[in-house]
Amino acid sequence: MSAATPISDTLVDDLMKGAVDLHVHSGPSVMARLVDHMEALEQASAAGMRAVLFKDHYYPTAPIAEMIRAKTKGGAEPLGGIVLNNALGGFNVYAVEHALKLGTRIVWMPTVSAANHIREGHNKKLLVAKSEMRRPTALSAVDEHGELKEEVKPILDLVAQYDAVLSCGHLHISEAWVLFEEAKRRGCKRLLVNHPPYTVGAAPKDVKRLLDLGVMIEHSACLYIDCRFKVYTPEQLKEWIDTAGVDNTFFGSDLGQANCPSPVEGMKQIVRTCLTLGYTPDEVRRMVSSNAMRLAGIGDNAPAAAA
């Protein structure tokens, strides 16, 4: 589909049916949020989406997802994750085990507590809490010799045991290589890098190495659409997609914040952007639905029960 071809709302709405968003920042949160978890799920269900995953930088969301799942029938499936920031004790194997036993689908390495994130000043630019909070203590997955820290390794073993997704969070790409290589050695099969050019510091030249390690690439819709977080052009997005290939690429909204489009609206905008860039409806559907389902183990891709 060329940029000159009008893109109908009907086509966009059709491509939202069955869509999956593994990056929803709904509330409650210490950050100002546009929607809470129930509202995010209701809006996703109304759009015909297949699943949404709630992400909070400070608490695990699997218990909330399980509670909502038990009280709702039909509609989008709620999913949970855990982010290993200071609020959960950093590289806390006990927190990870508990979260996985409650159905966590994604384990993120540190984000707002990552040394790389703090060094780049992203907390001041992006994450403004409702009230003053204690300054984060910087976390790195590697030691002073560039080796993976010992406390990270049992976490990788748990991710492998439960066949969950491991994301490098906001670690720098130089740390991500060490993390992913060890994760692969320990049997982790579902590997993820989120918004690779942003915070992580990856470039398209890194894609081949990421793919060789079996890492899937999630792009944050909010970085490319009409939103206060937009920092990249559609042309830059196309370079990433074409370099990695459609089947290795998917989108999360990375939305839910106040003064932004809703997660559903963000996904609709990125669908329209991809169609405008010339990707076919089938290719777009893979990037907003089936690729994320495959990574997160949704439907027929569900992980086997942990031993």
Tab-separated table of C-alpha atoms in Angstrom, residues 8 11 85 98 160 165 262 269 285:
chain	number	residue	atom	x	y	z
A	8	SER	CA	-9.656	3.760	5.636
A	11	LEU	CA	-9.016	-1.209	7.515
A	85	ASN	CA	14.026	-1.905	39.632
A	98	HIS	CA	6.949	-15.321	43.009
A	160	ALA	CA	14.162	-20.531	31.281
A	165	VAL	CA	10.127	-13.666	28.107
A	262	SER	CA	-4.550	6.014	24.879
A	269	GLN	CA	-1.805	5.264	14.822
A	285	ARG	CA	-1.162	-7.804	11.268
